[in-house]
């Protein structure tokens, strides 16, 4: 391609990005309670209470792509700010910034700086430990890293998370794109999805801060995660590029921020935190990370949230509001390998990464069990797989995978059967006690990521942990020993309400049900395992309750 033609296309792209940047990027007015809303405050408090370290993104290489002007390229983060220095950093280490676009004319962008705060800032983000950041300008990145639309294989990118708080198109007039401009958009999307799959990248892309049609770059890619706002004020609906998977629901997730840019960079920070928790395992695969983030999303914020068997995500809110606490519990639950004939039940939270073969008899299955006397208030299951882009970037192949949940009699409870999406989602509430089987099938060989979370509650809470007919000091010791268990706890471990965790909620049930205290020998003679801090705290709590009991 002649250089003059390449330059012309590049300038058009840069201009289109700048035009849309105004609408996607408004001021990032922070909501004071957003860390509460996404479960981060709960995660910190819970891990601190049991003496466990909070994952902070340390050791995770990340990247941020920002739109800049066609001349001065104002895409750079203000690296002089203390937000990116040693103060407040978990390891007293300043962030190392790398200019991936190598542009000598770059200038600082307020928007890039704000997204940096949300993504990896010391005080604002949930990933202050991430200290290696490569910054790209969007237009230059498309040309130099993705090599769109010039040709060639995209550059290898050794990042785990990449943030795109920009939207754009190769079209000069987005409402009337030419055939060539649409082809260029598709060419870029294919290369982006190819790179995500090849380089095992968790990539987040933004939406417009209006209720207009979906942007094409990079919102309509398959393998990225499109992020909107919890208030629903963003572009929504179905993908509309005929040559690249029309009819798919976007966004995938929403976050409680006041701009889609901030929602996207905030969610990038959450993924960075999770990557630091699962480094070195298959949970860091792009498919599994996407599945854990989407399966962890909450729906109670959205009375109108809905899905069907053929449309796995809500048109406006996707899988729901991102929740780092729920997703983190899946990393704690660990991997459960699906088989054709599962014999044991999976845990309440977990994930899997496998390659499935097509055809009858090759279905992979997972057994879920809800104990008698219990109900599952929520069961959220998310399956995702990457689209496969041909080596010549002229086409893409989407496997057709399905999820089916059946009961112990083999009756279908629910299904997710989309033929156009690369995600399937089952979400049920108030599931009755019993055994259930989840089945995955595919029409072609493909690797996938699966994640789930299942809450549970006893129909009748009980603090009689040793089941001897009363609630006494021995039951308190059972709770004390089990305190800090986050998932899969049992009654004898101190789980009074059946939610699988041993925490303050169970202690309150113990207090409410506490009967005559019978201690023989005296409680102080019982040996209690470490950690010592839990012992001291527990002893103080029981004395407090005894004192309160005498006052009633």
CSV table of N, CA and C in Angstrom, one decimal, residues 197 281-289 291 335-342 346 351-358 361-367 382-386 399 401 438-442 444-452:
chain,number,residue,atom,x,y,z
A,197,UNK,N,-6.7,-13.8,22.1
A,197,UNK,CA,-6.7,-15.2,22.2
A,197,UNK,C,-5.2,-15.7,22.2
A,281,UNK,N,-1.6,-20.0,37.3
A,281,UNK,CA,-2.6,-21.1,37.2
A,281,UNK,C,-3.4,-20.8,35.9
A,282,UNK,N,-4.2,-21.8,35.5
A,282,UNK,CA,-5.1,-21.7,34.4
A,282,UNK,C,-6.2,-20.7,34.6
A,283,UNK,N,-6.4,-20.3,35.9
A,283,UNK,CA,-7.4,-19.2,36.1
A,283,UNK,C,-7.0,-17.9,35.5
A,284,UNK,N,-5.7,-17.8,35.1
A,284,UNK,CA,-5.3,-16.5,34.4
A,284,UNK,C,-5.6,-16.6,32.9
A,285,UNK,N,-6.1,-17.7,32.4
A,285,UNK,CA,-6.5,-17.7,31.0
A,285,UNK,C,-7.6,-16.7,30.7
A,286,UNK,N,-7.5,-16.1,29.6
A,286,UNK,CA,-8.5,-15.0,29.3
A,286,UNK,C,-9.9,-15.5,29.4
A,287,UNK,N,-10.2,-16.7,29.0
A,287,UNK,CA,-11.5,-17.2,29.0
A,287,UNK,C,-12.0,-17.4,30.5
A,288,UNK,N,-11.1,-17.9,31.3
A,288,UNK,CA,-11.5,-18.1,32.7
A,288,UNK,C,-11.7,-16.8,33.5
A,289,UNK,N,-10.8,-15.9,33.3
A,289,UNK,CA,-10.9,-14.6,33.9
A,289,UNK,C,-12.2,-13.9,33.5
A,291,UNK,N,-14.9,-15.4,32.6
A,291,UNK,CA,-16.0,-16.1,33.2
A,291,UNK,C,-16.2,-15.8,34.6
A,335,UNK,N,-10.2,-25.0,41.0
A,335,UNK,CA,-10.6,-25.7,39.8
A,335,UNK,C,-11.2,-27.0,40.1
A,336,UNK,N,-12.3,-27.3,39.4
A,336,UNK,CA,-13.0,-28.6,39.4
A,336,UNK,C,-13.1,-29.0,38.0
A,337,UNK,N,-12.5,-30.2,37.7
A,337,UNK,CA,-12.4,-30.7,36.3
A,337,UNK,C,-13.7,-31.4,35.9
A,338,UNK,N,-14.4,-30.9,34.9
A,338,UNK,CA,-15.6,-31.6,34.4
A,338,UNK,C,-15.2,-32.9,33.7
A,339,UNK,N,-16.1,-33.9,33.8
A,339,UNK,CA,-15.9,-35.2,33.2
A,339,UNK,C,-17.2,-35.6,32.5
A,340,UNK,N,-17.2,-36.7,31.8
A,340,UNK,CA,-18.4,-37.2,31.2
A,340,UNK,C,-19.3,-37.9,32.2
A,341,UNK,N,-18.7,-38.4,33.3
A,341,UNK,CA,-19.5,-39.0,34.3
A,341,UNK,C,-19.1,-38.5,35.7
A,342,UNK,N,-19.5,-37.3,36.1
A,342,UNK,CA,-19.1,-36.8,37.4
A,342,UNK,C,-19.7,-37.6,38.6
A,346,UNK,N,-19.2,-30.5,42.9
A,346,UNK,CA,-18.2,-29.4,42.9
A,346,UNK,C,-18.5,-28.5,44.1
A,351,UNK,N,-14.1,-23.0,39.2
A,351,UNK,CA,-13.9,-22.7,37.8
A,351,UNK,C,-13.3,-23.9,37.1
A,352,UNK,N,-13.3,-23.9,35.8
A,352,UNK,CA,-12.6,-24.9,35.0
A,352,UNK,C,-12.1,-24.3,33.7
A,353,UNK,N,-11.0,-24.9,33.2
A,353,UNK,CA,-10.5,-24.6,31.9
A,353,UNK,C,-10.2,-25.9,31.2
A,354,UNK,N,-10.8,-26.1,30.1
A,354,UNK,CA,-10.6,-27.4,29.4
A,354,UNK,C,-10.8,-27.2,27.9
A,355,UNK,N,-10.5,-28.2,27.1
A,355,UNK,CA,-10.8,-28.3,25.7
A,355,UNK,C,-11.8,-29.4,25.5
A,356,UNK,N,-12.9,-29.0,24.9
A,356,UNK,CA,-14.0,-29.9,24.7
A,356,UNK,C,-14.0,-30.5,23.3
A,357,UNK,N,-14.4,-31.7,23.1
A,357,UNK,CA,-14.6,-32.3,21.8
A,357,UNK,C,-16.0,-32.3,21.4
A,358,UNK,N,-16.3,-32.2,20.1
A,358,UNK,CA,-17.7,-32.1,19.6
A,358,UNK,C,-18.3,-33.5,19.6
A,361,UNK,N,-21.8,-37.8,23.6
A,361,UNK,CA,-20.9,-38.6,24.4
A,361,UNK,C,-19.7,-37.8,24.9
A,362,UNK,N,-19.4,-36.7,24.3
A,362,UNK,CA,-18.3,-35.9,24.7
A,362,UNK,C,-18.7,-34.7,25.6
A,363,UNK,N,-19.9,-34.6,26.0
A,363,UNK,CA,-20.4,-33.6,26.9
A,363,UNK,C,-19.6,-33.6,28.2
A,364,UNK,N,-19.2,-32.5,28.7
A,364,UNK,CA,-18.5,-32.4,30.0
A,364,UNK,C,-19.5,-32.0,31.0
A,365,UNK,N,-19.5,-32.6,32.2
A,365,UNK,CA,-20.5,-32.4,33.2
A,365,UNK,C,-20.0,-32.1,34.5
A,366,UNK,N,-20.8,-31.4,35.3
A,366,UNK,CA,-20.4,-31.0,36.7
A,366,UNK,C,-21.6,-31.2,37.6
A,367,UNK,N,-21.4,-31.8,38.7
A,367,UNK,CA,-22.5,-32.1,39.6
A,367,UNK,C,-22.6,-31.0,40.7
A,382,UNK,N,-21.3,-19.1,34.3
A,382,UNK,CA,-20.9,-18.4,33.1
A,382,UNK,C,-19.9,-19.2,32.3
A,383,UNK,N,-20.2,-19.5,31.1
A,383,UNK,CA,-19.3,-20.2,30.1
A,383,UNK,C,-18.9,-19.2,29.0
A,384,UNK,N,-17.6,-19.2,28.7
A,384,UNK,CA,-17.2,-18.3,27.6
A,384,UNK,C,-16.0,-19.0,26.9
A,385,UNK,N,-15.9,-18.7,25.7
A,385,UNK,CA,-14.8,-19.2,24.8
A,385,UNK,C,-14.5,-18.1,23.8
A,386,UNK,N,-13.3,-18.2,23.2
A,386,UNK,CA,-12.8,-17.1,22.3
A,386,UNK,C,-13.2,-17.5,20.9
A,399,UNK,N,-17.4,-21.2,17.7
A,399,UNK,CA,-17.9,-22.5,18.1
A,399,UNK,C,-19.3,-22.3,18.7
A,401,UNK,N,-21.5,-23.5,21.5
A,401,UNK,CA,-21.5,-24.2,22.8
A,401,UNK,C,-22.8,-23.9,23.6
A,438,UNK,N,-24.8,-30.1,35.5
A,438,UNK,CA,-24.5,-29.1,34.4
A,438,UNK,C,-23.8,-29.8,33.3
A,439,UNK,N,-24.3,-29.6,32.1
A,439,UNK,CA,-23.6,-30.2,30.9
A,439,UNK,C,-23.2,-29.1,29.9
A,440,UNK,N,-22.0,-29.3,29.3
A,440,UNK,CA,-21.5,-28.4,28.3
A,440,UNK,C,-21.3,-29.3,27.0
A,441,UNK,N,-21.9,-28.8,25.9
A,441,UNK,CA,-21.6,-29.5,24.6
A,441,UNK,C,-21.2,-28.4,23.6
A,442,UNK,N,-20.5,-28.9,22.5
A,442,UNK,CA,-20.0,-28.0,21.5
A,442,UNK,C,-20.1,-28.7,20.2
A,444,UNK,N,-17.7,-28.1,17.9
A,444,UNK,CA,-16.4,-28.2,17.4
A,444,UNK,C,-15.4,-28.2,18.5
A,445,UNK,N,-14.2,-28.6,18.3
A,445,UNK,CA,-13.2,-28.7,19.4
A,445,UNK,C,-12.8,-27.3,19.8
A,446,UNK,N,-12.9,-27.0,21.1
A,446,UNK,CA,-12.6,-25.6,21.5
A,446,UNK,C,-12.3,-25.6,23.0
A,447,UNK,N,-11.3,-24.8,23.4
A,447,UNK,CA,-11.1,-24.6,24.8
A,447,UNK,C,-12.0,-23.5,25.3
A,448,UNK,N,-12.3,-23.6,26.6
A,448,UNK,CA,-13.3,-22.7,27.2
A,448,UNK,C,-13.0,-22.4,28.7
A,449,UNK,N,-13.6,-21.4,29.2
A,449,UNK,CA,-13.5,-21.0,30.6
A,449,UNK,C,-14.9,-21.1,31.2
A,450,UNK,N,-15.0,-21.7,32.4
A,450,UNK,CA,-16.3,-21.9,33.1
A,450,UNK,C,-16.1,-21.4,34.5
A,451,UNK,N,-17.0,-20.7,35.0
A,451,UNK,CA,-17.0,-20.3,36.4
A,451,UNK,C,-18.4,-20.2,37.0
A,452,UNK,N,-18.5,-20.4,38.3
A,452,UNK,CA,-19.8,-20.4,39.0
A,452,UNK,C,-19.7,-20.0,40.4
